[in-house]
């Protein structure tokens, strides 16, 4: 998918998620046109609400090849106002170029597609306030999982947020990318420059040796719940 098309879908992601009913015909058309695989269809259909189905489709679509955007427009026959709006926006050329445009400088594509490190998640957790719950829910954590994170770390907001971010990364695997994280931050109205600062900080300052073992403990066998993650607060 072209950068301008990626940017357009990202810009209108929340608005489209409220307008589209992807299960009705869109997902099936994209499967018929071999844009989506059977596994991707099942992942989308497994989402608990119509809005989350739409968000999951819009997360998957940019990585579905050069035909994905044009086929998506074709699939919008029942939502012609959405399709016409996207086409007009594209023709005006007002979409940000590149999926990582944050208002200051774009995040490199290679960075957007990688999985964030332990240190990056910790730094981000230290920068999120009350909006952190909305971020975690948009990332796909359940209300119950977010509540468990808070319960397990009642004395540390940073620890609760970090536990949620670690759980998201564990659940999504390679799908837990910097790009996906940026989308959820923007959905919670957190400016992309917050993530950009985190990425810059970890690039300029190598990680210490004291943080990684704490996250390793969570990986090595705390089954169930969120895992009680011991953390070193990064400022």
PDB file of C-alpha atoms in Angstrom:
ATOM      1  CA  UNK A   1       0.000   0.000   0.000  1.00  0.00           C
ATOM      2  CA  UNK A   2       1.267   3.465  -0.891  1.00  0.00           C
ATOM      3  CA  UNK A   3       2.325   5.811   1.936  1.00  0.00           C
ATOM      4  CA  UNK A   4      -0.430   8.312   1.073  1.00  0.00           C
ATOM      5  CA  UNK A   5      -3.061   5.552   1.291  1.00  0.00           C
ATOM      6  CA  UNK A   6      -1.681   4.348   4.640  1.00  0.00           C
ATOM      7  CA  UNK A   7      -1.759   7.898   5.951  1.00  0.00           C
ATOM      8  CA  UNK A   8      -5.329   8.443   4.774  1.00  0.00           C
ATOM      9  CA  UNK A   9      -6.586   5.306   6.532  1.00  0.00           C
ATOM     10  CA  UNK A  10      -4.732   6.275   9.707  1.00  0.00           C
ATOM     11  CA  UNK A  11      -6.104   9.823   9.672  1.00  0.00           C
ATOM     12  CA  UNK A  12      -9.711   8.652   9.367  1.00  0.00           C
ATOM     13  CA  UNK A  13      -9.381   5.466  11.407  1.00  0.00           C
ATOM     14  CA  UNK A  14     -11.595   6.461  14.332  1.00  0.00           C
ATOM     15  CA  UNK A  15     -14.239   8.114  12.188  1.00  0.00           C
ATOM     16  CA  UNK A  16     -14.527   5.092   9.890  1.00  0.00           C
ATOM     17  CA  UNK A  17     -14.677   2.678  12.825  1.00  0.00           C
ATOM     18  CA  UNK A  18     -17.879   4.417  13.932  1.00  0.00           C
ATOM     19  CA  UNK A  19     -19.456   4.423  10.462  1.00  0.00           C
ATOM     20  CA  UNK A  20     -18.631   1.029   8.977  1.00  0.00           C
ATOM     21  CA  UNK A  21     -20.170  -2.393   9.572  1.00  0.00           C
ATOM     22  CA  UNK A  22     -17.338  -4.473   8.214  1.00  0.00           C
ATOM     23  CA  UNK A  23     -18.902  -7.882   8.906  1.00  0.00           C
ATOM     24  CA  UNK A  24     -21.852  -7.191   6.609  1.00  0.00           C
ATOM     25  CA  UNK A  25     -19.974  -7.278   3.298  1.00  0.00           C
ATOM     26  CA  UNK A  26     -16.594  -5.546   3.466  1.00  0.00           C
ATOM     27  CA  UNK A  27     -14.591  -8.364   5.051  1.00  0.00           C
ATOM     28  CA  UNK A  28     -16.152 -10.990   2.787  1.00  0.00           C
ATOM     29  CA  UNK A  29     -15.424  -8.940  -0.338  1.00  0.00           C
ATOM     30  CA  UNK A  30     -11.790  -8.463   0.690  1.00  0.00           C
ATOM     31  CA  UNK A  31     -11.511 -12.196   1.352  1.00  0.00           C
ATOM     32  CA  UNK A  32     -13.054 -12.937  -2.057  1.00  0.00           C
ATOM     33  CA  UNK A  33     -10.505 -10.639  -3.705  1.00  0.00           C
ATOM     34  CA  UNK A  34      -7.666 -12.414  -1.823  1.00  0.00           C
ATOM     35  CA  UNK A  35      -6.722  -9.279   0.100  1.00  0.00           C
ATOM     36  CA  UNK A  36      -7.474 -10.919   3.455  1.00  0.00           C
ATOM     37  CA  UNK A  37      -6.533 -14.460   4.416  1.00  0.00           C
ATOM     38  CA  UNK A  38      -8.880 -16.821   6.212  1.00  0.00           C
ATOM     39  CA  UNK A  39      -6.874 -16.335   9.392  1.00  0.00           C
ATOM     40  CA  UNK A  40      -7.167 -12.549   9.145  1.00  0.00           C
ATOM     41  CA  UNK A  41     -10.931 -12.838   8.617  1.00  0.00           C
ATOM     42  CA  UNK A  42     -11.199 -14.966  11.752  1.00  0.00           C
ATOM     43  CA  UNK A  43      -9.154 -12.464  13.761  1.00  0.00           C
ATOM     44  CA  UNK A  44     -11.416  -9.613  12.641  1.00  0.00           C
ATOM     45  CA  UNK A  45     -14.632 -11.528  13.279  1.00  0.00           C
ATOM     46  CA  UNK A  46     -13.437 -12.548  16.749  1.00  0.00           C
ATOM     47  CA  UNK A  47     -13.513  -8.944  17.947  1.00  0.00           C
ATOM     48  CA  UNK A  48     -16.306  -8.329  20.480  1.00  0.00           C
ATOM     49  CA  UNK A  49     -17.902  -5.245  18.913  1.00  0.00           C
ATOM     50  CA  UNK A  50     -18.564  -3.771  15.480  1.00  0.00           C
ATOM     51  CA  UNK A  51     -16.235  -0.859  16.199  1.00  0.00           C
ATOM     52  CA  UNK A  52     -13.397  -3.159  17.235  1.00  0.00           C
ATOM     53  CA  UNK A  53     -13.929  -5.266  14.114  1.00  0.00           C
ATOM     54  CA  UNK A  54     -13.554  -2.131  12.015  1.00  0.00           C
ATOM     55  CA  UNK A  55     -10.443  -1.034  13.917  1.00  0.00           C
ATOM     56  CA  UNK A  56      -8.857  -4.462  13.512  1.00  0.00           C
ATOM     57  CA  UNK A  57      -9.530  -4.431   9.765  1.00  0.00           C
ATOM     58  CA  UNK A  58      -7.973  -0.978   9.452  1.00  0.00           C
ATOM     59  CA  UNK A  59      -4.940  -2.207  11.415  1.00  0.00           C
ATOM     60  CA  UNK A  60      -4.476  -5.185   9.107  1.00  0.00           C
ATOM     61  CA  UNK A  61      -5.238  -3.554   5.755  1.00  0.00           C
ATOM     62  CA  UNK A  62      -2.048  -1.462   5.278  1.00  0.00           C
ATOM     63  CA  UNK A  63       0.030  -4.651   5.259  1.00  0.00           C
ATOM     64  CA  UNK A  64      -2.096  -6.481   2.691  1.00  0.00           C
ATOM     65  CA  UNK A  65      -0.291  -5.511  -0.499  1.00  0.00           C
ATOM     66  CA  UNK A  66      -0.594  -2.948  -3.301  1.00  0.00           C
ATOM     67  CA  UNK A  67      -4.200  -3.825  -4.196  1.00  0.00           C
ATOM     68  CA  UNK A  68      -5.531  -3.450  -0.666  1.00  0.00           C
ATOM     69  CA  UNK A  69      -6.579   0.208  -0.831  1.00  0.00           C
ATOM     70  CA  UNK A  70      -8.321   0.040  -4.205  1.00  0.00           C
ATOM     71  CA  UNK A  71     -10.173  -3.137  -3.218  1.00  0.00           C
ATOM     72  CA  UNK A  72     -11.171  -1.534   0.080  1.00  0.00           C
ATOM     73  CA  UNK A  73     -12.734   1.363  -1.848  1.00  0.00           C
ATOM     74  CA  UNK A  74     -14.623  -1.136  -4.024  1.00  0.00           C
ATOM     75  CA  UNK A  75     -15.887  -2.874  -0.888  1.00  0.00           C
ATOM     76  CA  UNK A  76     -17.478   0.374   0.310  1.00  0.00           C
ATOM     77  CA  UNK A  77     -20.461   0.216  -2.064  1.00  0.00           C
ATOM     78  CA  UNK A  78     -22.870   0.222   0.872  1.00  0.00           C
ATOM     79  CA  UNK A  79     -20.977   3.112   2.458  1.00  0.00           C
ATOM     80  CA  UNK A  80     -20.571   5.369  -0.552  1.00  0.00           C
ATOM     81  CA  UNK A  81     -20.295   8.521   1.578  1.00  0.00           C
ATOM     82  CA  UNK A  82     -17.235   7.074   3.303  1.00  0.00           C
ATOM     83  CA  UNK A  83     -15.666   6.065  -0.018  1.00  0.00           C
ATOM     84  CA  UNK A  84     -16.383   9.448  -1.619  1.00  0.00           C
ATOM     85  CA  UNK A  85     -14.882  11.254   1.362  1.00  0.00           C
ATOM     86  CA  UNK A  86     -11.677   9.218   1.136  1.00  0.00           C
ATOM     87  CA  UNK A  87     -11.374   9.793  -2.606  1.00  0.00           C
ATOM     88  CA  UNK A  88     -11.927  13.540  -2.253  1.00  0.00           C
ATOM     89  CA  UNK A  89      -9.400  13.742   0.570  1.00  0.00           C
ATOM     90  CA  UNK A  90      -6.847  11.855  -1.503  1.00  0.00           C
ATOM     91  CA  UNK A  91      -7.422  14.081  -4.519  1.00  0.00           C
ATOM     92  CA  UNK A  92      -6.942  17.201  -2.422  1.00  0.00           C
ATOM     93  CA  UNK A  93      -3.672  15.770  -1.227  1.00  0.00           C
ATOM     94  CA  UNK A  94      -4.315  16.745   2.385  1.00  0.00           C
ATOM     95  CA  UNK A  95      -3.423  13.382   3.898  1.00  0.00           C
ATOM     96  CA  UNK A  96      -0.136  13.281   5.768  1.00  0.00           C
ATOM     97  CA  UNK A  97       2.567  11.544   3.761  1.00  0.00           C
ATOM     98  CA  UNK A  98       3.796   8.504   5.624  1.00  0.00           C
ATOM     99  CA  UNK A  99       2.137   6.555   8.432  1.00  0.00           C
ATOM    100  CA  UNK A 100       4.475   7.940  11.063  1.00  0.00           C
ATOM    101  CA  UNK A 101       3.882  11.651  10.625  1.00  0.00           C
ATOM    102  CA  UNK A 102       3.548  13.099  14.116  1.00  0.00           C
ATOM    103  CA  UNK A 103       3.493  16.813  13.415  1.00  0.00           C
ATOM    104  CA  UNK A 104       7.235  17.331  13.801  1.00  0.00           C
ATOM    105  CA  UNK A 105       9.020  14.747  11.698  1.00  0.00           C
ATOM    106  CA  UNK A 106       7.997  11.315  10.393  1.00  0.00           C
ATOM    107  CA  UNK A 107       8.971   8.128  12.191  1.00  0.00           C
ATOM    108  CA  UNK A 108      10.888   5.836   9.847  1.00  0.00           C
ATOM    109  CA  UNK A 109       8.922   2.953   8.340  1.00  0.00           C
ATOM    110  CA  UNK A 110      11.409   0.409   9.699  1.00  0.00           C
ATOM    111  CA  UNK A 111      10.818   1.739  13.220  1.00  0.00           C
ATOM    112  CA  UNK A 112       7.026   1.752  12.787  1.00  0.00           C
ATOM    113  CA  UNK A 113       6.995  -1.920  11.845  1.00  0.00           C
ATOM    114  CA  UNK A 114       9.145  -3.232  14.698  1.00  0.00           C
ATOM    115  CA  UNK A 115       8.045  -4.358  18.168  1.00  0.00           C
ATOM    116  CA  UNK A 116       8.792  -1.807  20.934  1.00  0.00           C
ATOM    117  CA  UNK A 117      11.444  -2.792  23.462  1.00  0.00           C
ATOM    118  CA  UNK A 118      11.075  -3.193  27.226  1.00  0.00           C
ATOM    119  CA  UNK A 119      12.763   0.149  27.798  1.00  0.00           C
ATOM    120  CA  UNK A 120      10.541   1.947  25.285  1.00  0.00           C
ATOM    121  CA  UNK A 121       7.390   0.574  26.911  1.00  0.00           C
ATOM    122  CA  UNK A 122       8.661   1.628  30.339  1.00  0.00           C
ATOM    123  CA  UNK A 123       9.473   5.149  29.172  1.00  0.00           C
ATOM    124  CA  UNK A 124       6.095   5.461  27.486  1.00  0.00           C
ATOM    125  CA  UNK A 125       4.300   4.214  30.620  1.00  0.00           C
ATOM    126  CA  UNK A 126       6.032   6.945  32.639  1.00  0.00           C
ATOM    127  CA  UNK A 127       4.682   9.584  30.244  1.00  0.00           C
ATOM    128  CA  UNK A 128       1.031   8.511  30.206  1.00  0.00           C
ATOM    129  CA  UNK A 129      -1.514   9.836  32.676  1.00  0.00           C
ATOM    130  CA  UNK A 130      -5.265   9.291  32.909  1.00  0.00           C
ATOM    131  CA  UNK A 131      -5.455   8.599  29.173  1.00  0.00           C
ATOM    132  CA  UNK A 132      -3.469   5.364  29.656  1.00  0.00           C
ATOM    133  CA  UNK A 133      -6.634   3.319  30.231  1.00  0.00           C
ATOM    134  CA  UNK A 134      -8.096   4.434  26.908  1.00  0.00           C
ATOM    135  CA  UNK A 135      -4.816   3.559  25.198  1.00  0.00           C
ATOM    136  CA  UNK A 136      -4.793   0.049  26.679  1.00  0.00           C
ATOM    137  CA  UNK A 137      -8.426  -0.570  25.740  1.00  0.00           C
ATOM    138  CA  UNK A 138      -7.787   0.583  22.174  1.00  0.00           C
ATOM    139  CA  UNK A 139      -4.812  -1.793  22.016  1.00  0.00           C
ATOM    140  CA  UNK A 140      -7.258  -4.623  22.654  1.00  0.00           C
ATOM    141  CA  UNK A 141      -6.998  -5.304  26.377  1.00  0.00           C
ATOM    142  CA  UNK A 142     -10.297  -6.120  28.037  1.00  0.00           C
ATOM    143  CA  UNK A 143     -11.783  -3.976  30.791  1.00  0.00           C
ATOM    144  CA  UNK A 144     -11.078  -6.854  33.193  1.00  0.00           C
ATOM    145  CA  UNK A 145      -7.407  -7.008  32.159  1.00  0.00           C
ATOM    146  CA  UNK A 146      -6.967  -3.270  32.682  1.00  0.00           C
ATOM    147  CA  UNK A 147      -8.611  -3.572  36.100  1.00  0.00           C
ATOM    148  CA  UNK A 148      -6.219  -6.420  37.051  1.00  0.00           C
ATOM    149  CA  UNK A 149      -3.252  -4.272  36.046  1.00  0.00           C
ATOM    150  CA  UNK A 150      -4.436  -1.520  38.371  1.00  0.00           C
ATOM    151  CA  UNK A 151      -5.150  -3.983  41.191  1.00  0.00           C
ATOM    152  CA  UNK A 152      -1.746  -5.633  40.901  1.00  0.00           C
ATOM    153  CA  UNK A 153       0.026  -2.264  41.007  1.00  0.00           C
ATOM    154  CA  UNK A 154      -2.126  -0.142  43.295  1.00  0.00           C
ATOM    155  CA  UNK A 155       0.837   1.918  44.507  1.00  0.00           C
ATOM    156  CA  UNK A 156       2.398   2.508  41.094  1.00  0.00           C
ATOM    157  CA  UNK A 157       0.592   4.051  38.120  1.00  0.00           C
ATOM    158  CA  UNK A 158       3.714   3.470  36.048  1.00  0.00           C
ATOM    159  CA  UNK A 159       3.751  -0.221  37.017  1.00  0.00           C
ATOM    160  CA  UNK A 160       0.067  -0.667  36.140  1.00  0.00           C
ATOM    161  CA  UNK A 161       0.447   0.947  32.711  1.00  0.00           C
ATOM    162  CA  UNK A 162       3.643  -0.970  31.971  1.00  0.00           C
ATOM    163  CA  UNK A 163       1.980  -4.268  32.938  1.00  0.00           C
ATOM    164  CA  UNK A 164      -0.808  -3.511  30.464  1.00  0.00           C
ATOM    165  CA  UNK A 165       1.619  -2.625  27.681  1.00  0.00           C
ATOM    166  CA  UNK A 166       3.648  -5.787  28.299  1.00  0.00           C
ATOM    167  CA  UNK A 167       0.465  -7.887  28.218  1.00  0.00           C
ATOM    168  CA  UNK A 168      -0.526  -6.286  24.894  1.00  0.00           C
ATOM    169  CA  UNK A 169       2.888  -7.057  23.412  1.00  0.00           C
ATOM    170  CA  UNK A 170       2.722 -10.651  24.630  1.00  0.00           C
ATOM    171  CA  UNK A 171      -0.778 -11.164  23.214  1.00  0.00           C
ATOM    172  CA  UNK A 172      -0.123  -9.607  19.802  1.00  0.00           C
ATOM    173  CA  UNK A 173       3.406 -10.887  19.200  1.00  0.00           C
ATOM    174  CA  UNK A 174       4.786  -9.443  15.974  1.00  0.00           C
ATOM    175  CA  UNK A 175       1.581  -7.494  15.516  1.00  0.00           C
ATOM    176  CA  UNK A 176       2.461  -5.364  18.546  1.00  0.00           C
ATOM    177  CA  UNK A 177       4.279  -2.754  16.488  1.00  0.00           C
ATOM    178  CA  UNK A 178       5.278   0.837  17.091  1.00  0.00           C
ATOM    179  CA  UNK A 179       2.773   1.789  14.371  1.00  0.00           C
ATOM    180  CA  UNK A 180      -0.069   0.073  16.237  1.00  0.00           C
ATOM    181  CA  UNK A 181       0.980   1.803  19.436  1.00  0.00           C
ATOM    182  CA  UNK A 182       0.997   5.171  17.680  1.00  0.00           C
ATOM    183  CA  UNK A 183      -2.548   4.573  16.407  1.00  0.00           C
ATOM    184  CA  UNK A 184      -3.853   3.881  19.913  1.00  0.00           C
ATOM    185  CA  UNK A 185      -2.084   6.908  21.342  1.00  0.00           C
ATOM    186  CA  UNK A 186      -3.717   9.101  18.727  1.00  0.00           C
ATOM    187  CA  UNK A 187      -7.086   7.455  19.409  1.00  0.00           C
ATOM    188  CA  UNK A 188      -6.692   8.583  23.035  1.00  0.00           C
ATOM    189  CA  UNK A 189      -5.699  12.070  21.813  1.00  0.00           C
ATOM    190  CA  UNK A 190      -2.097  11.668  22.929  1.00  0.00           C
ATOM    191  CA  UNK A 191       0.128  13.558  20.492  1.00  0.00           C
ATOM    192  CA  UNK A 192       2.488  11.399  18.471  1.00  0.00           C
ATOM    193  CA  UNK A 193       5.443  13.479  19.633  1.00  0.00           C
ATOM    194  CA  UNK A 194       5.197  11.675  23.008  1.00  0.00           C
ATOM    195  CA  UNK A 195       6.120   8.387  21.333  1.00  0.00           C
ATOM    196  CA  UNK A 196       8.695  10.141  19.174  1.00  0.00           C
ATOM    197  CA  UNK A 197      10.435  11.450  22.305  1.00  0.00           C
ATOM    198  CA  UNK A 198      10.472   7.942  23.772  1.00  0.00           C
ATOM    199  CA  UNK A 199      12.059   6.531  20.621  1.00  0.00           C
ATOM    200  CA  UNK A 200      14.628   9.335  20.515  1.00  0.00           C
ATOM    201  CA  UNK A 201      15.492   8.841  24.178  1.00  0.00           C
ATOM    202  CA  UNK A 202      16.128   5.118  23.839  1.00  0.00           C
ATOM    203  CA  UNK A 203      18.194   5.700  20.713  1.00  0.00           C
ATOM    204  CA  UNK A 204      20.393   8.300  22.396  1.00  0.00           C
ATOM    205  CA  UNK A 205      20.719   6.490  25.746  1.00  0.00           C
ATOM    206  CA  UNK A 206      21.500   2.745  25.721  1.00  0.00           C
ATOM    207  CA  UNK A 207      19.328   0.698  28.103  1.00  0.00           C
ATOM    208  CA  UNK A 208      20.650  -0.037  31.580  1.00  0.00           C
ATOM    209  CA  UNK A 209      21.259  -3.554  32.802  1.00  0.00           C
ATOM    210  CA  UNK A 210      18.779  -3.302  35.663  1.00  0.00           C
ATOM    211  CA  UNK A 211      15.500  -3.180  33.783  1.00  0.00           C
ATOM    212  CA  UNK A 212      15.420  -6.148  31.424  1.00  0.00           C
ATOM    213  CA  UNK A 213      15.564  -8.902  34.103  1.00  0.00           C
ATOM    214  CA  UNK A 214      12.369  -7.576  35.700  1.00  0.00           C
ATOM    215  CA  UNK A 215      10.446  -8.006  32.442  1.00  0.00           C
ATOM    216  CA  UNK A 216      12.171 -11.339  31.883  1.00  0.00           C
ATOM    217  CA  UNK A 217      10.593 -12.573  35.132  1.00  0.00           C
ATOM    218  CA  UNK A 218       7.185 -11.810  33.703  1.00  0.00           C
ATOM    219  CA  UNK A 219       8.008 -13.717  30.530  1.00  0.00           C
ATOM    220  CA  UNK A 220       9.426 -16.783  32.224  1.00  0.00           C
ATOM    221  CA  UNK A 221       6.439 -18.134  33.969  1.00  0.00           C
ATOM    222  CA  UNK A 222       3.937 -15.961  35.693  1.00  0.00           C
ATOM    223  CA  UNK A 223       0.904 -17.640  34.229  1.00  0.00           C
ATOM    224  CA  UNK A 224      -2.510 -16.011  34.373  1.00  0.00           C
ATOM    225  CA  UNK A 225      -3.461 -12.448  35.145  1.00  0.00           C
ATOM    226  CA  UNK A 226      -1.191  -9.697  34.006  1.00  0.00           C
ATOM    227  CA  UNK A 227       1.945 -10.952  35.689  1.00  0.00           C
ATOM    228  CA  UNK A 228       3.283  -8.879  38.558  1.00  0.00           C
ATOM    229  CA  UNK A 229       5.945  -6.932  36.757  1.00  0.00           C
ATOM    230  CA  UNK A 230       8.722  -5.407  38.827  1.00  0.00           C
ATOM    231  CA  UNK A 231       9.794  -2.202  37.175  1.00  0.00           C
ATOM    232  CA  UNK A 232      12.463   0.438  37.320  1.00  0.00           C
ATOM    233  CA  UNK A 233      10.847   3.794  36.648  1.00  0.00           C
ATOM    234  CA  UNK A 234      12.484   5.549  33.702  1.00  0.00           C
ATOM    235  CA  UNK A 235      12.224   9.297  33.515  1.00  0.00           C
TER     236      UNK A 235
END
